[in-house]
Amino acid sequence: PETPNAGKALSIGGTLNNLNPVTQGIGKADVTVIDPRTNSFSNTPSMAYPRWYPAAVTLLNKETLVLGGRRAPSSNENGMLIKQEVASTPEVRGIDGNWRTLANTTSNEAYGLSNGSWYYPQAWIHPRGGVFILTHNTAMFHLNPTGAGTLSKYTNNVEASSQLLASIMYEQGKILSIRNGRRAVLIDINTPNTIDNPVIRDTGYLQKDRKYGSLTVLADGSVWAHGGGSDVIQADTLSITNAYNG
């Protein structure tokens, strides 16, 4: 995400050395500010947890919320399987560059081990405040990043998905999400209160598999599903307007 200083960006986490099988997939806690105008990279205070493949959301107050990411992969030591470790506690980077841990919001289901939820968690600013989280399974959450944070789970569910499928907020409070079986659903979080359940509507099926694909909002408001696939990489366009009016 962009930092409060216009034109700069944050590089958060990563892996120690993706070419070395010993360190491949082991997360880093490093945080770097990138300034393309001066072609400079500046190290800033590190996170509390190493994170490989985390997600970040720029909050309305210009702080940065970081979710998920893997700390260490599974390994086999002396015939014993060591389970992977993930960062299931979010953190917030203040405008001053220092971090605080949202100790009250630790969750395996929202952005931890459950169904690979640590892998690029999907999250957006909620129109009524805080952050909406759409998991790779069927659950949805609201996170309030104030202080040590609070995490609330919605009582309704969405169809199951995969960490390999994309979602996008194409309009304020409205999300298009690709779920399992090529199904596309619309999730509306423009509710009167953050605790109110999102409204979910089916909008048909994609013609092709879109694992590792992308979604892009076009100038006319439609969403372009492109890239990815199972065997063949193809692209098609899904119009959000038609989906709502059809």
PDB file of C-alpha atoms in Angstrom:
ATOM      1  CA  PRO A   1       0.000   0.000   0.000  1.00  0.00           C
ATOM      2  CA  GLU A   2       0.919   3.669  -0.335  1.00  0.00           C
ATOM      3  CA  THR A   3       2.383   5.322   2.745  1.00  0.00           C
ATOM      4  CA  PRO A   4       1.109   8.673   4.082  1.00  0.00           C
ATOM      5  CA  ASN A   5       3.968  10.312   2.146  1.00  0.00           C
ATOM      6  CA  ALA A   6       2.598  10.581  -1.393  1.00  0.00           C
ATOM      7  CA  GLY A   7       4.550   8.711  -4.034  1.00  0.00           C
ATOM      8  CA  LYS A   8       6.149   6.233  -1.633  1.00  0.00           C
ATOM      9  CA  ALA A   9       5.230   2.610  -1.054  1.00  0.00           C
ATOM     10  CA  LEU A  10       5.776  -0.042   1.606  1.00  0.00           C
ATOM     11  CA  SER A  11       7.373  -3.430   0.996  1.00  0.00           C
ATOM     12  CA  ILE A  12       6.250  -5.700   3.833  1.00  0.00           C
ATOM     13  CA  GLY A  13       7.663  -9.100   4.778  1.00  0.00           C
ATOM     14  CA  GLY A  14       8.774 -11.662   2.205  1.00  0.00           C
ATOM     15  CA  THR A  15      10.965 -14.748   2.373  1.00  0.00           C
ATOM     16  CA  LEU A  16      14.577 -15.039   3.497  1.00  0.00           C
ATOM     17  CA  ASN A  17      15.847 -16.591   0.274  1.00  0.00           C
ATOM     18  CA  ASN A  18      13.485 -18.125  -2.243  1.00  0.00           C
ATOM     19  CA  LEU A  19      16.368 -19.785  -4.156  1.00  0.00           C
ATOM     20  CA  ASN A  20      17.775 -21.585  -1.128  1.00  0.00           C
ATOM     21  CA  PRO A  21      15.749 -24.721  -0.205  1.00  0.00           C
ATOM     22  CA  VAL A  22      16.802 -24.312   3.428  1.00  0.00           C
ATOM     23  CA  THR A  23      15.337 -20.815   3.809  1.00  0.00           C
ATOM     24  CA  GLN A  24      12.692 -20.886   1.069  1.00  0.00           C
ATOM     25  CA  GLY A  25       9.280 -19.886   2.392  1.00  0.00           C
ATOM     26  CA  ILE A  26      10.561 -18.722   5.785  1.00  0.00           C
ATOM     27  CA  GLY A  27       9.002 -15.341   6.440  1.00  0.00           C
ATOM     28  CA  LYS A  28      10.724 -12.023   7.090  1.00  0.00           C
ATOM     29  CA  ALA A  29       9.606  -9.220   9.381  1.00  0.00           C
ATOM     30  CA  ASP A  30      11.417  -6.551   7.355  1.00  0.00           C
ATOM     31  CA  VAL A  31       9.622  -3.383   6.254  1.00  0.00           C
ATOM     32  CA  THR A  32      11.067  -1.141   3.557  1.00  0.00           C
ATOM     33  CA  VAL A  33       9.904   2.250   2.276  1.00  0.00           C
ATOM     34  CA  ILE A  34      10.384   2.615  -1.488  1.00  0.00           C
ATOM     35  CA  ASP A  35      10.698   6.063  -3.065  1.00  0.00           C
ATOM     36  CA  PRO A  36      10.704   5.768  -6.886  1.00  0.00           C
ATOM     37  CA  ARG A  37      11.416   9.474  -7.285  1.00  0.00           C
ATOM     38  CA  THR A  38      14.867   9.088  -5.731  1.00  0.00           C
ATOM     39  CA  ASN A  39      15.283   5.374  -6.515  1.00  0.00           C
ATOM     40  CA  SER A  40      15.874   4.777  -2.798  1.00  0.00           C
ATOM     41  CA  PHE A  41      15.020   2.025  -0.334  1.00  0.00           C
ATOM     42  CA  SER A  42      14.882   2.787   3.392  1.00  0.00           C
ATOM     43  CA  ASN A  43      14.632   0.188   6.145  1.00  0.00           C
ATOM     44  CA  THR A  44      12.059   1.030   8.832  1.00  0.00           C
ATOM     45  CA  PRO A  45      11.036  -0.696  12.113  1.00  0.00           C
ATOM     46  CA  SER A  46      10.251  -4.387  11.624  1.00  0.00           C
ATOM     47  CA  MET A  47       7.005  -6.156  12.410  1.00  0.00           C
ATOM     48  CA  ALA A  48       6.604  -8.389  15.459  1.00  0.00           C
ATOM     49  CA  TYR A  49       5.981 -11.427  13.243  1.00  0.00           C
ATOM     50  CA  PRO A  50       7.740 -12.615  10.087  1.00  0.00           C
ATOM     51  CA  ARG A  51       5.261 -12.750   7.196  1.00  0.00           C
ATOM     52  CA  TRP A  52       5.507 -14.384   3.769  1.00  0.00           C
ATOM     53  CA  TYR A  53       2.509 -13.674   1.484  1.00  0.00           C
ATOM     54  CA  PRO A  54       0.650 -11.324   3.868  1.00  0.00           C
ATOM     55  CA  ALA A  55      -1.958  -8.725   2.876  1.00  0.00           C
ATOM     56  CA  ALA A  56      -1.979  -5.022   3.731  1.00  0.00           C
ATOM     57  CA  VAL A  57      -4.766  -2.452   3.898  1.00  0.00           C
ATOM     58  CA  THR A  58      -4.252   1.315   4.104  1.00  0.00           C
ATOM     59  CA  LEU A  59      -6.652   2.549   6.802  1.00  0.00           C
ATOM     60  CA  LEU A  60      -8.610   5.785   6.646  1.00  0.00           C
ATOM     61  CA  ASN A  61      -6.208   7.407   9.130  1.00  0.00           C
ATOM     62  CA  LYS A  62      -3.283   6.455   6.823  1.00  0.00           C
ATOM     63  CA  GLU A  63      -2.028   3.711   9.130  1.00  0.00           C
ATOM     64  CA  THR A  64      -1.343   0.309   7.548  1.00  0.00           C
ATOM     65  CA  LEU A  65      -3.018  -2.905   8.673  1.00  0.00           C
ATOM     66  CA  VAL A  66      -1.166  -6.151   7.927  1.00  0.00           C
ATOM     67  CA  LEU A  67      -2.908  -9.542   7.995  1.00  0.00           C
ATOM     68  CA  GLY A  68      -1.776 -13.139   7.669  1.00  0.00           C
ATOM     69  CA  GLY A  69       1.416 -14.423   6.137  1.00  0.00           C
ATOM     70  CA  ARG A  70       3.456 -17.503   6.907  1.00  0.00           C
ATOM     71  CA  ARG A  71       6.260 -17.513   9.452  1.00  0.00           C
ATOM     72  CA  ALA A  72       7.807 -20.877   8.535  1.00  0.00           C
ATOM     73  CA  PRO A  73       6.847 -23.783   6.225  1.00  0.00           C
ATOM     74  CA  SER A  74       6.332 -27.374   7.223  1.00  0.00           C
ATOM     75  CA  SER A  75       9.568 -29.299   7.664  1.00  0.00           C
ATOM     76  CA  ASN A  76      10.765 -32.795   8.415  1.00  0.00           C
ATOM     77  CA  GLU A  77      13.365 -33.067  11.158  1.00  0.00           C
ATOM     78  CA  ASN A  78      14.692 -36.493  12.140  1.00  0.00           C
ATOM     79  CA  GLY A  79      11.610 -38.177  10.756  1.00  0.00           C
ATOM     80  CA  MET A  80       9.220 -35.857  12.603  1.00  0.00           C
ATOM     81  CA  LEU A  81       6.925 -33.503  10.703  1.00  0.00           C
ATOM     82  CA  ILE A  82       7.094 -29.944  11.988  1.00  0.00           C
ATOM     83  CA  LYS A  83       3.891 -28.113  11.099  1.00  0.00           C
ATOM     84  CA  GLN A  84       4.092 -24.742   9.398  1.00  0.00           C
ATOM     85  CA  GLU A  85       3.820 -21.619  11.527  1.00  0.00           C
ATOM     86  CA  VAL A  86       1.715 -18.647  10.467  1.00  0.00           C
ATOM     87  CA  ALA A  87       1.147 -15.088  11.663  1.00  0.00           C
ATOM     88  CA  SER A  88      -2.422 -15.280  12.925  1.00  0.00           C
ATOM     89  CA  THR A  89      -2.247 -11.954  14.796  1.00  0.00           C
ATOM     90  CA  PRO A  90      -2.597  -8.717  12.774  1.00  0.00           C
ATOM     91  CA  GLU A  91      -0.388  -5.668  13.219  1.00  0.00           C
ATOM     92  CA  VAL A  92      -0.809  -1.963  12.473  1.00  0.00           C
ATOM     93  CA  ARG A  93       1.959   0.356  11.308  1.00  0.00           C
ATOM     94  CA  GLY A  94       1.491   3.861  12.639  1.00  0.00           C
ATOM     95  CA  ILE A  95       2.196   6.989  10.630  1.00  0.00           C
ATOM     96  CA  ASP A  96       5.444   7.298  12.615  1.00  0.00           C
ATOM     97  CA  GLY A  97       6.582   3.912  11.275  1.00  0.00           C
ATOM     98  CA  ASN A  98       6.231   2.029  14.562  1.00  0.00           C
ATOM     99  CA  TRP A  99       4.122  -1.104  14.891  1.00  0.00           C
ATOM    100  CA  ARG A 100       1.498  -2.252  17.358  1.00  0.00           C
ATOM    101  CA  THR A 101       0.063  -5.758  17.639  1.00  0.00           C
ATOM    102  CA  LEU A 102      -3.704  -6.302  17.621  1.00  0.00           C
ATOM    103  CA  ALA A 103      -3.472  -8.830  20.440  1.00  0.00           C
ATOM    104  CA  ASN A 104      -7.245  -9.221  20.813  1.00  0.00           C
ATOM    105  CA  THR A 105      -7.803 -10.283  17.206  1.00  0.00           C
ATOM    106  CA  THR A 106      -5.734 -13.477  16.866  1.00  0.00           C
ATOM    107  CA  SER A 107      -7.637 -15.913  14.628  1.00  0.00           C
ATOM    108  CA  ASN A 108      -6.767 -19.027  12.649  1.00  0.00           C
ATOM    109  CA  GLU A 109     -10.094 -18.914  10.820  1.00  0.00           C
ATOM    110  CA  ALA A 110      -9.844 -15.303   9.640  1.00  0.00           C
ATOM    111  CA  TYR A 111      -6.168 -15.172   8.581  1.00  0.00           C
ATOM    112  CA  GLY A 112      -4.368 -18.157  10.089  1.00  0.00           C
ATOM    113  CA  LEU A 113      -3.988 -21.890   9.482  1.00  0.00           C
ATOM    114  CA  SER A 114      -7.623 -22.659   8.652  1.00  0.00           C
ATOM    115  CA  ASN A 115      -7.944 -23.472   4.937  1.00  0.00           C
ATOM    116  CA  GLY A 116      -4.813 -21.502   4.126  1.00  0.00           C
ATOM    117  CA  SER A 117      -6.379 -18.256   5.354  1.00  0.00           C
ATOM    118  CA  TRP A 118      -2.879 -16.833   5.980  1.00  0.00           C
ATOM    119  CA  TYR A 119      -2.224 -16.789   2.211  1.00  0.00           C
ATOM    120  CA  TYR A 120      -2.954 -13.248   0.976  1.00  0.00           C
ATOM    121  CA  PRO A 121      -6.063 -12.626   3.130  1.00  0.00           C
ATOM    122  CA  GLN A 122      -8.760 -10.626   1.320  1.00  0.00           C
ATOM    123  CA  ALA A 123      -9.751  -7.459   3.180  1.00  0.00           C
ATOM    124  CA  TRP A 124     -11.174  -4.001   2.415  1.00  0.00           C
ATOM    125  CA  ILE A 125     -12.206  -0.844   4.250  1.00  0.00           C
ATOM    126  CA  HIS A 126     -15.778  -1.167   5.534  1.00  0.00           C
ATOM    127  CA  PRO A 127     -17.947   1.843   4.565  1.00  0.00           C
ATOM    128  CA  ARG A 128     -19.093   2.160   8.192  1.00  0.00           C
ATOM    129  CA  GLY A 129     -15.599   1.905   9.652  1.00  0.00           C
ATOM    130  CA  GLY A 130     -13.034  -0.794  10.302  1.00  0.00           C
ATOM    131  CA  VAL A 131     -12.120  -3.571   7.883  1.00  0.00           C
ATOM    132  CA  PHE A 132     -14.196  -6.297   6.212  1.00  0.00           C
ATOM    133  CA  ILE A 133     -12.481  -9.688   5.820  1.00  0.00           C
ATOM    134  CA  LEU A 134     -13.569 -12.341   3.315  1.00  0.00           C
ATOM    135  CA  THR A 135     -11.989 -15.709   4.032  1.00  0.00           C
ATOM    136  CA  HIS A 136     -11.079 -18.507   1.634  1.00  0.00           C
ATOM    137  CA  ASN A 137     -13.563 -20.794   3.387  1.00  0.00           C
ATOM    138  CA  THR A 138     -17.144 -19.624   4.081  1.00  0.00           C
ATOM    139  CA  ALA A 139     -16.702 -17.162   6.954  1.00  0.00           C
ATOM    140  CA  MET A 140     -16.676 -13.348   6.939  1.00  0.00           C
ATOM    141  CA  PHE A 141     -15.372 -11.010   9.652  1.00  0.00           C
ATOM    142  CA  HIS A 142     -15.248  -7.381  10.722  1.00  0.00           C
ATOM    143  CA  LEU A 143     -12.060  -6.076  12.321  1.00  0.00           C
ATOM    144  CA  ASN A 144     -11.824  -2.875  14.342  1.00  0.00           C
ATOM    145  CA  PRO A 145      -8.112  -1.931  14.385  1.00  0.00           C
ATOM    146  CA  THR A 146      -8.397   0.572  17.251  1.00  0.00           C
ATOM    147  CA  GLY A 147      -6.060  -0.123  20.164  1.00  0.00           C
ATOM    148  CA  ALA A 148      -5.536  -3.867  20.612  1.00  0.00           C
ATOM    149  CA  GLY A 149      -8.361  -4.463  18.131  1.00  0.00           C
ATOM    150  CA  THR A 150     -11.625  -6.396  18.115  1.00  0.00           C
ATOM    151  CA  LEU A 151     -12.710  -9.125  15.688  1.00  0.00           C
ATOM    152  CA  SER A 152     -16.343 -10.060  15.022  1.00  0.00           C
ATOM    153  CA  LYS A 153     -17.661 -12.908  12.887  1.00  0.00           C
ATOM    154  CA  TYR A 154     -20.777 -12.456  10.774  1.00  0.00           C
ATOM    155  CA  THR A 155     -23.512 -15.029  11.258  1.00  0.00           C
ATOM    156  CA  ASN A 156     -24.139 -15.686   7.572  1.00  0.00           C
ATOM    157  CA  ASN A 157     -21.768 -17.468   5.214  1.00  0.00           C
ATOM    158  CA  VAL A 158     -20.624 -17.264   1.621  1.00  0.00           C
ATOM    159  CA  GLU A 159     -19.837 -20.183  -0.691  1.00  0.00           C
ATOM    160  CA  ALA A 160     -16.434 -21.792  -0.144  1.00  0.00           C
ATOM    161  CA  SER A 161     -13.456 -20.588  -2.162  1.00  0.00           C
ATOM    162  CA  SER A 162      -9.725 -21.116  -2.475  1.00  0.00           C
ATOM    163  CA  GLN A 163      -6.671 -18.992  -1.741  1.00  0.00           C
ATOM    164  CA  LEU A 164      -5.977 -19.212  -5.489  1.00  0.00           C
ATOM    165  CA  LEU A 165      -9.163 -17.353  -6.512  1.00  0.00           C
ATOM    166  CA  ALA A 166      -9.555 -13.583  -6.763  1.00  0.00           C
ATOM    167  CA  SER A 167     -11.968 -11.039  -5.304  1.00  0.00           C
ATOM    168  CA  ILE A 168     -12.251  -7.304  -5.913  1.00  0.00           C
ATOM    169  CA  MET A 169     -14.156  -4.309  -4.509  1.00  0.00           C
ATOM    170  CA  TYR A 170     -15.521  -2.839  -7.751  1.00  0.00           C
ATOM    171  CA  GLU A 171     -17.586  -0.105  -6.080  1.00  0.00           C
ATOM    172  CA  GLN A 172     -17.651   1.253  -2.544  1.00  0.00           C
ATOM    173  CA  GLY A 173     -18.865  -1.522  -0.285  1.00  0.00           C
ATOM    174  CA  LYS A 174     -19.529  -3.962  -3.156  1.00  0.00           C
ATOM    175  CA  ILE A 175     -17.271  -6.954  -3.791  1.00  0.00           C
ATOM    176  CA  LEU A 176     -17.165  -9.461  -6.630  1.00  0.00           C
ATOM    177  CA  SER A 177     -15.688 -12.763  -5.475  1.00  0.00           C
ATOM    178  CA  ILE A 178     -14.863 -15.906  -7.449  1.00  0.00           C
ATOM    179  CA  ARG A 179     -15.679 -19.001  -5.427  1.00  0.00           C
ATOM    180  CA  ASN A 180     -15.224 -22.718  -6.019  1.00  0.00           C
ATOM    181  CA  GLY A 181     -16.784 -24.248  -9.123  1.00  0.00           C
ATOM    182  CA  ARG A 182     -16.301 -21.022 -11.179  1.00  0.00           C
ATOM    183  CA  ARG A 183     -19.169 -19.406  -9.252  1.00  0.00           C
ATOM    184  CA  ALA A 184     -19.199 -15.602  -9.011  1.00  0.00           C
ATOM    185  CA  VAL A 185     -20.954 -13.900  -6.111  1.00  0.00           C
ATOM    186  CA  LEU A 186     -21.638 -10.265  -5.217  1.00  0.00           C
ATOM    187  CA  ILE A 187     -21.142  -9.261  -1.572  1.00  0.00           C
ATOM    188  CA  ASP A 188     -22.676  -5.956  -0.468  1.00  0.00           C
ATOM    189  CA  ILE A 189     -21.351  -4.567   2.826  1.00  0.00           C
ATOM    190  CA  ASN A 190     -23.165  -1.217   2.568  1.00  0.00           C
ATOM    191  CA  THR A 191     -25.190  -2.076   5.644  1.00  0.00           C
ATOM    192  CA  PRO A 192     -26.480   0.411   8.248  1.00  0.00           C
ATOM    193  CA  ASN A 193     -24.057  -0.954  10.846  1.00  0.00           C
ATOM    194  CA  THR A 194     -20.800  -2.905  10.730  1.00  0.00           C
ATOM    195  CA  ILE A 195     -22.431  -5.750  12.701  1.00  0.00           C
ATOM    196  CA  ASP A 196     -25.157  -6.276  10.081  1.00  0.00           C
ATOM    197  CA  ASN A 197     -24.676  -9.298   7.852  1.00  0.00           C
ATOM    198  CA  PRO A 198     -23.441  -8.643   4.305  1.00  0.00           C
ATOM    199  CA  VAL A 199     -25.952  -9.215   1.502  1.00  0.00           C
ATOM    200  CA  ILE A 200     -24.810 -11.996  -0.829  1.00  0.00           C
ATOM    201  CA  ARG A 201     -26.107 -12.596  -4.359  1.00  0.00           C
ATOM    202  CA  ASP A 202     -25.152 -15.201  -6.945  1.00  0.00           C
ATOM    203  CA  THR A 203     -24.307 -13.770 -10.350  1.00  0.00           C
ATOM    204  CA  GLY A 204     -23.605 -16.810 -12.497  1.00  0.00           C
ATOM    205  CA  TYR A 205     -20.489 -18.737 -13.431  1.00  0.00           C
ATOM    206  CA  LEU A 206     -17.264 -17.995 -15.245  1.00  0.00           C
ATOM    207  CA  GLN A 207     -16.659 -19.877 -18.459  1.00  0.00           C
ATOM    208  CA  LYS A 208     -13.093 -20.821 -17.513  1.00  0.00           C
ATOM    209  CA  ASP A 209     -11.184 -21.746 -14.380  1.00  0.00           C
ATOM    210  CA  ARG A 210      -9.351 -18.746 -12.885  1.00  0.00           C
ATOM    211  CA  LYS A 211      -6.832 -20.163 -10.411  1.00  0.00           C
ATOM    212  CA  TYR A 212      -4.067 -17.552  -9.987  1.00  0.00           C
ATOM    213  CA  GLY A 213      -6.156 -15.210 -12.161  1.00  0.00           C
ATOM    214  CA  SER A 214      -6.900 -11.510 -11.644  1.00  0.00           C
ATOM    215  CA  LEU A 215      -9.905  -9.192 -11.600  1.00  0.00           C
ATOM    216  CA  THR A 216      -9.725  -5.616 -12.933  1.00  0.00           C
ATOM    217  CA  VAL A 217     -12.354  -2.855 -12.795  1.00  0.00           C
ATOM    218  CA  LEU A 218     -12.720  -1.284 -16.254  1.00  0.00           C
ATOM    219  CA  ALA A 219     -13.665   2.312 -17.077  1.00  0.00           C
ATOM    220  CA  ASP A 220     -17.321   1.408 -17.694  1.00  0.00           C
ATOM    221  CA  GLY A 221     -17.672  -0.226 -14.266  1.00  0.00           C
ATOM    222  CA  SER A 222     -17.510  -3.816 -15.499  1.00  0.00           C
ATOM    223  CA  VAL A 223     -15.011  -6.290 -14.120  1.00  0.00           C
ATOM    224  CA  TRP A 224     -12.541  -8.095 -16.356  1.00  0.00           C
ATOM    225  CA  ALA A 225     -11.583 -11.611 -15.245  1.00  0.00           C
ATOM    226  CA  HIS A 226      -8.266 -12.473 -16.864  1.00  0.00           C
ATOM    227  CA  GLY A 227      -5.328 -14.821 -16.564  1.00  0.00           C
ATOM    228  CA  GLY A 228      -5.050 -17.967 -14.535  1.00  0.00           C
ATOM    229  CA  GLY A 229      -6.895 -21.141 -15.373  1.00  0.00           C
ATOM    230  CA  SER A 230      -6.461 -24.833 -14.842  1.00  0.00           C
ATOM    231  CA  ASP A 231      -4.700 -25.790 -18.065  1.00  0.00           C
ATOM    232  CA  VAL A 232      -5.499 -22.980 -20.528  1.00  0.00           C
ATOM    233  CA  ILE A 233      -5.164 -19.266 -19.759  1.00  0.00           C
ATOM    234  CA  GLN A 234      -8.169 -17.417 -21.168  1.00  0.00           C
ATOM    235  CA  ALA A 235     -10.050 -14.192 -20.408  1.00  0.00           C
ATOM    236  CA  ASP A 236     -13.629 -12.991 -20.375  1.00  0.00           C
ATOM    237  CA  THR A 237     -15.564  -9.951 -19.175  1.00  0.00           C
ATOM    238  CA  LEU A 238     -18.268 -10.025 -16.522  1.00  0.00           C
ATOM    239  CA  SER A 239     -20.458  -6.896 -16.364  1.00  0.00           C
ATOM    240  CA  ILE A 240     -21.442  -6.019 -12.803  1.00  0.00           C
ATOM    241  CA  THR A 241     -24.308  -3.828 -14.031  1.00  0.00           C
ATOM    242  CA  ASN A 242     -25.829  -6.672 -16.025  1.00  0.00           C
ATOM    243  CA  ALA A 243     -25.358  -9.010 -13.085  1.00  0.00           C
ATOM    244  CA  TYR A 244     -27.413  -6.709 -10.856  1.00  0.00           C
ATOM    245  CA  ASN A 245     -30.087  -5.868 -13.426  1.00  0.00           C
ATOM    246  CA  GLY A 246     -30.391  -9.345 -14.864  1.00  0.00           C
TER     247      GLY A 246
END
